[in-house]
Coordinates of C-alpha atoms in Angstrom, one line a residue:
Chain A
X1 CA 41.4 86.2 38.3
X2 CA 41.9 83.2 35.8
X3 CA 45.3 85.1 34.5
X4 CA 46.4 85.7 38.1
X5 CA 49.1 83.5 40.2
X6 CA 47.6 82.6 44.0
X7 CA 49.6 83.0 47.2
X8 CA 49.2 79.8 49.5
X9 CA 50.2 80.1 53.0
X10 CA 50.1 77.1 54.5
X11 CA 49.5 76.9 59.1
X12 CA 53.4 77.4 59.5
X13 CA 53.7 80.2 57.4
X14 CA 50.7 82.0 58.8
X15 CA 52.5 81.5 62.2
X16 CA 56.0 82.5 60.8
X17 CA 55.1 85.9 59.4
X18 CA 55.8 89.2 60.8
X19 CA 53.4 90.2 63.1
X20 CA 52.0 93.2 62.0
X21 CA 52.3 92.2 58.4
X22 CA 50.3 89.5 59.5
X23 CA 47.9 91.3 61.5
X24 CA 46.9 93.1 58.1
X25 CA 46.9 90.4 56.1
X26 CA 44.1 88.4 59.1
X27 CA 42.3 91.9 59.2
X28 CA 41.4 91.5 55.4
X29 CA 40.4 88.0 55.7
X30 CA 36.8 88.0 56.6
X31 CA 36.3 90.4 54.2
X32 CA 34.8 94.1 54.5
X33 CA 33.8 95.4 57.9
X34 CA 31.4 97.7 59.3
X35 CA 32.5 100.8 60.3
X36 CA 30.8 101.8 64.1
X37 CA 31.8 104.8 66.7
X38 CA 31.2 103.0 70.2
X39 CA 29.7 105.9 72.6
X40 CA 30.3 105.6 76.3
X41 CA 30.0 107.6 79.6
X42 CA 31.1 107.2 82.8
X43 CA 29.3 107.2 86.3
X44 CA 31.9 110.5 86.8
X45 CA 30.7 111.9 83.4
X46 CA 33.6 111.8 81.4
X47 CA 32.7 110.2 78.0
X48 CA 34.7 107.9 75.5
X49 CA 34.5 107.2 71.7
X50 CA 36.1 104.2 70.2
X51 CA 35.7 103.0 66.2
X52 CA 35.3 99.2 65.8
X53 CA 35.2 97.4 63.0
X54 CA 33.8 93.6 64.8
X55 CA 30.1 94.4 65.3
X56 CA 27.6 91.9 63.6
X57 CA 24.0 91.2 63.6
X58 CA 23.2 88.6 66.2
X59 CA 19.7 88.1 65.9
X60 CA 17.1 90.0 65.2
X61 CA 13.9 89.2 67.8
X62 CA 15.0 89.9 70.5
X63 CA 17.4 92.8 68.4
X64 CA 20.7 91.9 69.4
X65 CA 24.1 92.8 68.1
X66 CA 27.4 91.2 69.2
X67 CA 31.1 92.7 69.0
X68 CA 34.8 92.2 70.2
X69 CA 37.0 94.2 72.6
X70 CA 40.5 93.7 72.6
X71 CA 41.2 94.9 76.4
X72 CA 45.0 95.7 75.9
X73 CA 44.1 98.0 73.1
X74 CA 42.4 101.9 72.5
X75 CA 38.3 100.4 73.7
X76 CA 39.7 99.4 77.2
X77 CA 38.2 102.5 78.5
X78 CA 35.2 102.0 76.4
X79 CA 34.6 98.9 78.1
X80 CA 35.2 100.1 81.9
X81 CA 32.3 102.4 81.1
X82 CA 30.0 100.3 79.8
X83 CA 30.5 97.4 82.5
X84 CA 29.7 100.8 84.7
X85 CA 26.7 101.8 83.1
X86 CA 26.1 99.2 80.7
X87 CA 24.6 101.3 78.3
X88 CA 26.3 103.0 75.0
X89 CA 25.6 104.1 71.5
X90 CA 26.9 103.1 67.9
X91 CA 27.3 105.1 65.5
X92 CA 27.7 104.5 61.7
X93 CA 30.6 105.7 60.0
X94 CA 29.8 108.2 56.9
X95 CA 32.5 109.4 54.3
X96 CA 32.1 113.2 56.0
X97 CA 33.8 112.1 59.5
X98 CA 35.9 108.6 58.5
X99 CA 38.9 110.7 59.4
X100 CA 37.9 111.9 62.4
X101 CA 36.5 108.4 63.3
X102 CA 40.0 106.8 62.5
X103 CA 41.5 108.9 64.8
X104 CA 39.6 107.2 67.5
X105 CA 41.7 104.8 67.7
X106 CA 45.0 106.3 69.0
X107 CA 45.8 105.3 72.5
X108 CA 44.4 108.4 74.5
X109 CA 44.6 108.6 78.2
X110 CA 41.7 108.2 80.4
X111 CA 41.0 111.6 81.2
X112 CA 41.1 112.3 77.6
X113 CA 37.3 111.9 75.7
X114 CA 38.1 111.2 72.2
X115 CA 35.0 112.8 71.2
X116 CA 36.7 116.4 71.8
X117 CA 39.9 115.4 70.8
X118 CA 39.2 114.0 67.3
X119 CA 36.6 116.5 66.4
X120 CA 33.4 114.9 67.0
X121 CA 30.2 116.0 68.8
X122 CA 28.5 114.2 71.3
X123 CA 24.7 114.3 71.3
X124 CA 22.3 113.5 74.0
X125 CA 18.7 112.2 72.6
X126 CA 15.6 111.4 74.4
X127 CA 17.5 110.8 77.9
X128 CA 19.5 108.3 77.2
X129 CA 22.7 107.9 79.4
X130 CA 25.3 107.6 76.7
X131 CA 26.6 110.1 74.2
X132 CA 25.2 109.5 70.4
X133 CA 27.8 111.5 67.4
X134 CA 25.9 114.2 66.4
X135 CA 27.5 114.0 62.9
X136 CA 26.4 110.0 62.7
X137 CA 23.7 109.5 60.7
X138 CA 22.5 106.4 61.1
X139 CA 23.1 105.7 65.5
X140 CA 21.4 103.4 67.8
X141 CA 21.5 102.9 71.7
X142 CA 22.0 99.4 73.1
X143 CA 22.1 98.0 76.5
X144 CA 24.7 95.4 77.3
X145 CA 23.6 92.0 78.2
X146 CA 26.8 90.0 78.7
X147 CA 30.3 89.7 78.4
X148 CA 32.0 86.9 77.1
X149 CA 36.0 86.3 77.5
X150 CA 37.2 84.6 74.4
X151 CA 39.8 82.0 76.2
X152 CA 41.9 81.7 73.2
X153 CA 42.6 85.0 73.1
X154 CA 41.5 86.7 75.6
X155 CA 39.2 89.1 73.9
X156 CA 36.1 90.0 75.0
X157 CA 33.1 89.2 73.5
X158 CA 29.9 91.2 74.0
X159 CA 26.2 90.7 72.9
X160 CA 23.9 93.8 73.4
X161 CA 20.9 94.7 73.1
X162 CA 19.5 97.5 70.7
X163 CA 16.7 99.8 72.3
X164 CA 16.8 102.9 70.4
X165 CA 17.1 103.4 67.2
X166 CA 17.5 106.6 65.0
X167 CA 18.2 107.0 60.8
X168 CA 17.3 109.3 58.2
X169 CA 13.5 109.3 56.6
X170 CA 14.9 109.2 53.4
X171 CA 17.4 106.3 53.9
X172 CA 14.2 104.4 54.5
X173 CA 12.8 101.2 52.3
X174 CA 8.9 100.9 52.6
X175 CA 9.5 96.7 53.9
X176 CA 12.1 97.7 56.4
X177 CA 15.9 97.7 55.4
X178 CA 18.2 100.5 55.2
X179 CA 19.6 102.0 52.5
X180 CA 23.0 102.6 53.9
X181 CA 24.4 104.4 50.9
X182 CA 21.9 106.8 51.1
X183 CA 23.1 107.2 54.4
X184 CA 26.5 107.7 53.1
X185 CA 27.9 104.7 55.5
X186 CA 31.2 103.1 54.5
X187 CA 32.8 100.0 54.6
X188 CA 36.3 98.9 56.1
X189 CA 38.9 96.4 54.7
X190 CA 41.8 95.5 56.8
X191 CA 43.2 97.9 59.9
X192 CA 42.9 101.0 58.3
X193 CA 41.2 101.1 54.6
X194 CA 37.8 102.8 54.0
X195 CA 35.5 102.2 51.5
X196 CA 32.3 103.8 49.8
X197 CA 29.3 101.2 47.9
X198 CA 28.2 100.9 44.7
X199 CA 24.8 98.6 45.3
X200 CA 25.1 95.6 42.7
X201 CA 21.7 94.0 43.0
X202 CA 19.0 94.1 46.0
X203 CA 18.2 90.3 45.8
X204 CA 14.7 88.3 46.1
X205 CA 14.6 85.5 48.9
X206 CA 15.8 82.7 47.7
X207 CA 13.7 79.6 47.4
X208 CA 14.2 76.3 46.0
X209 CA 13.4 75.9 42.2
X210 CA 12.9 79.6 41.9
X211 CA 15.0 82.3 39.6
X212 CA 16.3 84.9 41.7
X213 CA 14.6 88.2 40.9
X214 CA 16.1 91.8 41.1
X215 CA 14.1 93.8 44.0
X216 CA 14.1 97.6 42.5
Chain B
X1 CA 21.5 114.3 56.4
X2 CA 21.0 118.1 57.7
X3 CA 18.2 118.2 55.5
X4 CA 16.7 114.8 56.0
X5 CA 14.2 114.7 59.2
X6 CA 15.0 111.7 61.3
X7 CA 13.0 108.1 62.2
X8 CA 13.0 107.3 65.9
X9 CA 12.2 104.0 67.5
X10 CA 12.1 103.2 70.6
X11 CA 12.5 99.7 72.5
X12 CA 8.5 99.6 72.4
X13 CA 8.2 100.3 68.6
X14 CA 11.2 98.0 68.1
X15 CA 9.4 94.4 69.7
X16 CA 6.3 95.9 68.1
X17 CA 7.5 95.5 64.4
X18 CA 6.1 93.1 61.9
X19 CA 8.6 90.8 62.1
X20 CA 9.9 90.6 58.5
X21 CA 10.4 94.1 58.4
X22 CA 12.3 94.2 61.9
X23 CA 15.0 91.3 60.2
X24 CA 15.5 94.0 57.4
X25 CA 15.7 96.8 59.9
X26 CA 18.5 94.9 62.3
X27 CA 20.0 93.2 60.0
X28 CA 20.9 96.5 58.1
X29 CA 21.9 98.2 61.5
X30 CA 25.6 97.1 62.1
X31 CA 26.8 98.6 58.5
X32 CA 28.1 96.8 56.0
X33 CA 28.8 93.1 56.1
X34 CA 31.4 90.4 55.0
X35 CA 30.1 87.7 52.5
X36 CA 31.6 84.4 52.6
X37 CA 30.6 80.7 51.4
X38 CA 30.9 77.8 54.1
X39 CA 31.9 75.1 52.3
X40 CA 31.6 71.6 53.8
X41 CA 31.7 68.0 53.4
X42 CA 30.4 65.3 55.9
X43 CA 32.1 62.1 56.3
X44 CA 30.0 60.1 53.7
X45 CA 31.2 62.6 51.0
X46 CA 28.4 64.7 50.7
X47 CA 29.2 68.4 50.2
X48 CA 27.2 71.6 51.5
X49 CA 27.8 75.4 50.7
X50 CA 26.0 78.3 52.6
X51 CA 26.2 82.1 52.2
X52 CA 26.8 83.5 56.0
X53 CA 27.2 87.6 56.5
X54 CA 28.2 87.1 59.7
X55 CA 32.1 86.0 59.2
X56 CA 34.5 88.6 61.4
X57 CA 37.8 89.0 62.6
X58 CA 38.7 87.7 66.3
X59 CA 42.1 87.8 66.1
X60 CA 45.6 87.6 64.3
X61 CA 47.7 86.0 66.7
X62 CA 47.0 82.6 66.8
X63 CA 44.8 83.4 63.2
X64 CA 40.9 83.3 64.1
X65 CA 37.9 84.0 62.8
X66 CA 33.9 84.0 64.4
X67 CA 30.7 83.8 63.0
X68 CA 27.3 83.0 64.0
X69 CA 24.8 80.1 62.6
X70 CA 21.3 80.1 62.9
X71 CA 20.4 76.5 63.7
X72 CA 16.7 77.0 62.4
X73 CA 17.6 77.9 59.1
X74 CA 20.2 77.1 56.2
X75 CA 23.0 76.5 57.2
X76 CA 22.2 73.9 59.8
X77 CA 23.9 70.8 56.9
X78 CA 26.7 72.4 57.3
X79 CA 26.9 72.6 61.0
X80 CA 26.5 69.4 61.3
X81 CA 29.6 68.6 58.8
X82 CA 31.5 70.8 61.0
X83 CA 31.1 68.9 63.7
X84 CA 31.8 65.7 62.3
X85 CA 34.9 67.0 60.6
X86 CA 36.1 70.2 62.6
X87 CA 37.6 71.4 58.7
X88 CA 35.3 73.9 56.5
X89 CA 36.6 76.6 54.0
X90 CA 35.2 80.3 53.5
X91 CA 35.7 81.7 50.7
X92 CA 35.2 84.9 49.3
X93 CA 31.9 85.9 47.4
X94 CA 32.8 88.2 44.3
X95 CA 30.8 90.1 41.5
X96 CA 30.9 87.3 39.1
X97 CA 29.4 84.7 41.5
X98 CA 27.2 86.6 44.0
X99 CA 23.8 85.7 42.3
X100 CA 25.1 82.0 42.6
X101 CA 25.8 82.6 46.1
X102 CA 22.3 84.1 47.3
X103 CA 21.1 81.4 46.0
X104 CA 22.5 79.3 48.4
X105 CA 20.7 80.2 51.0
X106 CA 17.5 78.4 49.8
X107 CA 16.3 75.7 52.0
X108 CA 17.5 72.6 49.8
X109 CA 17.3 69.4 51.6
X110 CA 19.9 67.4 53.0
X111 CA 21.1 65.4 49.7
X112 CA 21.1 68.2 47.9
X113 CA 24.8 69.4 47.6
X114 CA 24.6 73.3 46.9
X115 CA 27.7 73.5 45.0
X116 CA 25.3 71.6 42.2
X117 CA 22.1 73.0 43.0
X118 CA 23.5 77.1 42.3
X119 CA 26.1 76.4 39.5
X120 CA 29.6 76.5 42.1
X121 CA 32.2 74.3 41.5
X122 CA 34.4 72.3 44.6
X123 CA 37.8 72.5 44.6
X124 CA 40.3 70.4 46.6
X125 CA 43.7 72.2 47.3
X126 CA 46.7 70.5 49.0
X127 CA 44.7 67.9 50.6
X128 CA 42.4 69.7 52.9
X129 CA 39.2 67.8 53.5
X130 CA 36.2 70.8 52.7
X131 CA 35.8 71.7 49.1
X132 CA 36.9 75.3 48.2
X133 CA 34.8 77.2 45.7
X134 CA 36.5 77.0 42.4
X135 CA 35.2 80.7 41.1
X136 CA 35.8 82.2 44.5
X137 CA 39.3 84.4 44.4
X138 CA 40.1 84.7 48.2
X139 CA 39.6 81.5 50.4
X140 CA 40.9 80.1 53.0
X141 CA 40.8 76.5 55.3
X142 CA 39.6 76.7 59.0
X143 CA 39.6 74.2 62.2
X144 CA 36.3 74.3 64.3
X145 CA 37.7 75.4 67.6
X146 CA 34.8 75.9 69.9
X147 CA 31.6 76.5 69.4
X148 CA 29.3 78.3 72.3
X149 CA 25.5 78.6 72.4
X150 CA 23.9 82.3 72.8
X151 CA 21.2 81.8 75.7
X152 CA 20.0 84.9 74.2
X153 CA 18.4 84.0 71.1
X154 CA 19.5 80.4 70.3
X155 CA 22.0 80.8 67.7
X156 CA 25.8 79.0 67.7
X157 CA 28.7 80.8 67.4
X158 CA 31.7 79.2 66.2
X159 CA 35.0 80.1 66.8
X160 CA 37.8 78.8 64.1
X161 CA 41.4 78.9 63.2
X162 CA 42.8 79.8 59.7
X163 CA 44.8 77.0 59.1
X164 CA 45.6 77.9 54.4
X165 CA 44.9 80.9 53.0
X166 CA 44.6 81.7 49.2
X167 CA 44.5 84.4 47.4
X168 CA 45.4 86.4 44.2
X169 CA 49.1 87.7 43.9
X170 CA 48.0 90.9 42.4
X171 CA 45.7 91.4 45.5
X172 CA 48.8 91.3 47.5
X173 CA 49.8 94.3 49.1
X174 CA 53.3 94.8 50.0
X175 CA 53.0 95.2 54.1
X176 CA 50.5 92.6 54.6
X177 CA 46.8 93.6 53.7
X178 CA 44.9 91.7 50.7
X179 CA 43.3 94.8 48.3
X180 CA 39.9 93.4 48.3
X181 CA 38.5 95.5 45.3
X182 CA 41.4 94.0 43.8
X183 CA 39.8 90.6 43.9
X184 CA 36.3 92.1 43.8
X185 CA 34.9 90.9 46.8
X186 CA 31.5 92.4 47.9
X187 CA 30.0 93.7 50.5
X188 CA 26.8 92.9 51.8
X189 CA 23.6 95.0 53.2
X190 CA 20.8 93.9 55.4
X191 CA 19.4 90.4 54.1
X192 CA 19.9 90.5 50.0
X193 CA 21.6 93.8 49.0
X194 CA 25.2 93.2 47.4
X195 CA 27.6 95.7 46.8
X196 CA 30.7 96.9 45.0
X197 CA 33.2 98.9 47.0
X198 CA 35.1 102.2 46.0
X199 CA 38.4 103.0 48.2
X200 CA 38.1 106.4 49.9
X201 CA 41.6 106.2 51.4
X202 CA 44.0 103.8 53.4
X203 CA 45.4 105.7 56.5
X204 CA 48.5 105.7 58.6
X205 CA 48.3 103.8 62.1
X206 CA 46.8 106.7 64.4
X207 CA 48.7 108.0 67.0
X208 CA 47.9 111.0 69.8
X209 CA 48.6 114.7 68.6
X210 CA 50.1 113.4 65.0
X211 CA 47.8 114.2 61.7
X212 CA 46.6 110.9 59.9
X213 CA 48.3 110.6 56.2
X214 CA 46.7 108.7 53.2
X215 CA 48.9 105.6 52.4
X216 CA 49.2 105.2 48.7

């Protein structure tokens, strides 16, 4: 990027922009995304699907992941179910159903479960409550611990945690990871770009003093 | 994955891992993962710079961004800058740099400014008080807002305010989004695994009973 001019936006011209131009630009900022199908049902049965692109690893003993719901947008009725039940699935993304999974994210009405309307099949596994995506591969259920309303904002904040897990033998690595690519997961940039990997390097742990090595 | 038989695990098997192998398995569970470098610099004029995968969008509107620190581990230095200060920079980890950046995650002792230590260079642009990474191509200033303690697990998450942004003009895309591959950002995997991205599409904003198109 040495032969390339930078843009600086200073505070006041974040604040002056457009907002939707700037709600792209502040959506590419963090840099990619992960790309998850939030499963919920209701007490009365009906069931909801939302993608987000927020969730995070929060810790890993006890296994906890954490995520944002913006309450005046598409997950509203996500979140009503899960403060009912407070139990739901995620669900990565794969390149076969990104489509679909985008779709999501249009502002369906209540009665409406996205699962049906986009395309996507919900899948009930070893009793749990919520609906898994039966074309997912990787998917895990979690159990919601606590909400947190993000005052400058007022997003919601939720930590989680995970209780069931289910991924494919083969996407495996004998000291624990997963190989998302062989899971065919993607990535998200932005509000509305997705992305498939091309794995760089799997990197030793890094130690003081020590060369990094390349873990096959 | 028709083909590919599935692993289950259950809560039980879960808190039963070895523990190394569970921080692969959860921390490859939420998908793909931003990769940023914190820089820092404490009021004596020391500098610090940690890798964090954690870095995700809270909001546009005012421009925020959260992520988690683990006080036990490396980036704990530059906490504590952050809280003398409030100012710190991420900045975008690309192909070129991100054996440089793993590498700043070793536990180096408090004297010891990264940026040195793993071959990264500081950069100070329009008078903000962190150092920028010199190589990096996107980066961008924040403000320490708030930080809250998860009960949970002991970790702090910090909520921030983009206050400069930086990045390439030939990344720039015309209605607001930066192209990432553009300025070859990676992604990350579970602890150590770095990847290049591919685009599969960029689609329109999805609304109920209209077909998604592909935006050039």
């Amino acid at each position: 990027m040495k032969d390339s001019k930078n843009i600086h936006l200073d505070l006041n011209a974040i604040e002056s922009m457009e907002s939707r131009s700037r709600a792209h630009l502040i959506n590419s900022l963090s840099g990619f995304k992960s790309a998850n199908l939030l499963g919920t049902k209701a007490k009365d049965g009906s069931t909801n699907l939302s993608i987000i692109s927020s969730a995070f690893h929060l810790g890993a003993d006890p296994a906890l992941m954490g995520f944002i719901i913006r309450p005046d947008v598409s997950p509203r009725h996500s979140l009503e179910n899960m403060r009912e039940t407070r139990l739901f699935t995620l669900n990565h993304v794969n390149e076969a159903i990104f489509k679909k999974s985008h779709q999501t994210s249009a502002r369906y009405p209540r009665e409406t479960s996205e699962f049906l309307a986009c395309g996507l099949s919900e899948e009930y596994l070893d009793s749990f409550h919520a609906p898994f995506v039966s074309e997912a591969n990787i998917k895990f259920g979690l159990e919601m611990l606590r909400e947190i309303k993000i005052e400058e904002n007022g997003v919601e904040f939720i930590i989680a945690k995970i209780v069931s897990i289910y991924y494919p033998q083969k996407s495996h690595i004998a000291d624990g990871p997963i190989d998302l690519e062989v899971a065919q997961t993607v990535a998200v940039s932005g509000l509305d770009t997705y992305h498939l990997t091309k794995k760089l390097a799997r990197l030793s742990y890094a130690k003081v003093g020590q060369e990094l090595k390349n873990i096959p």
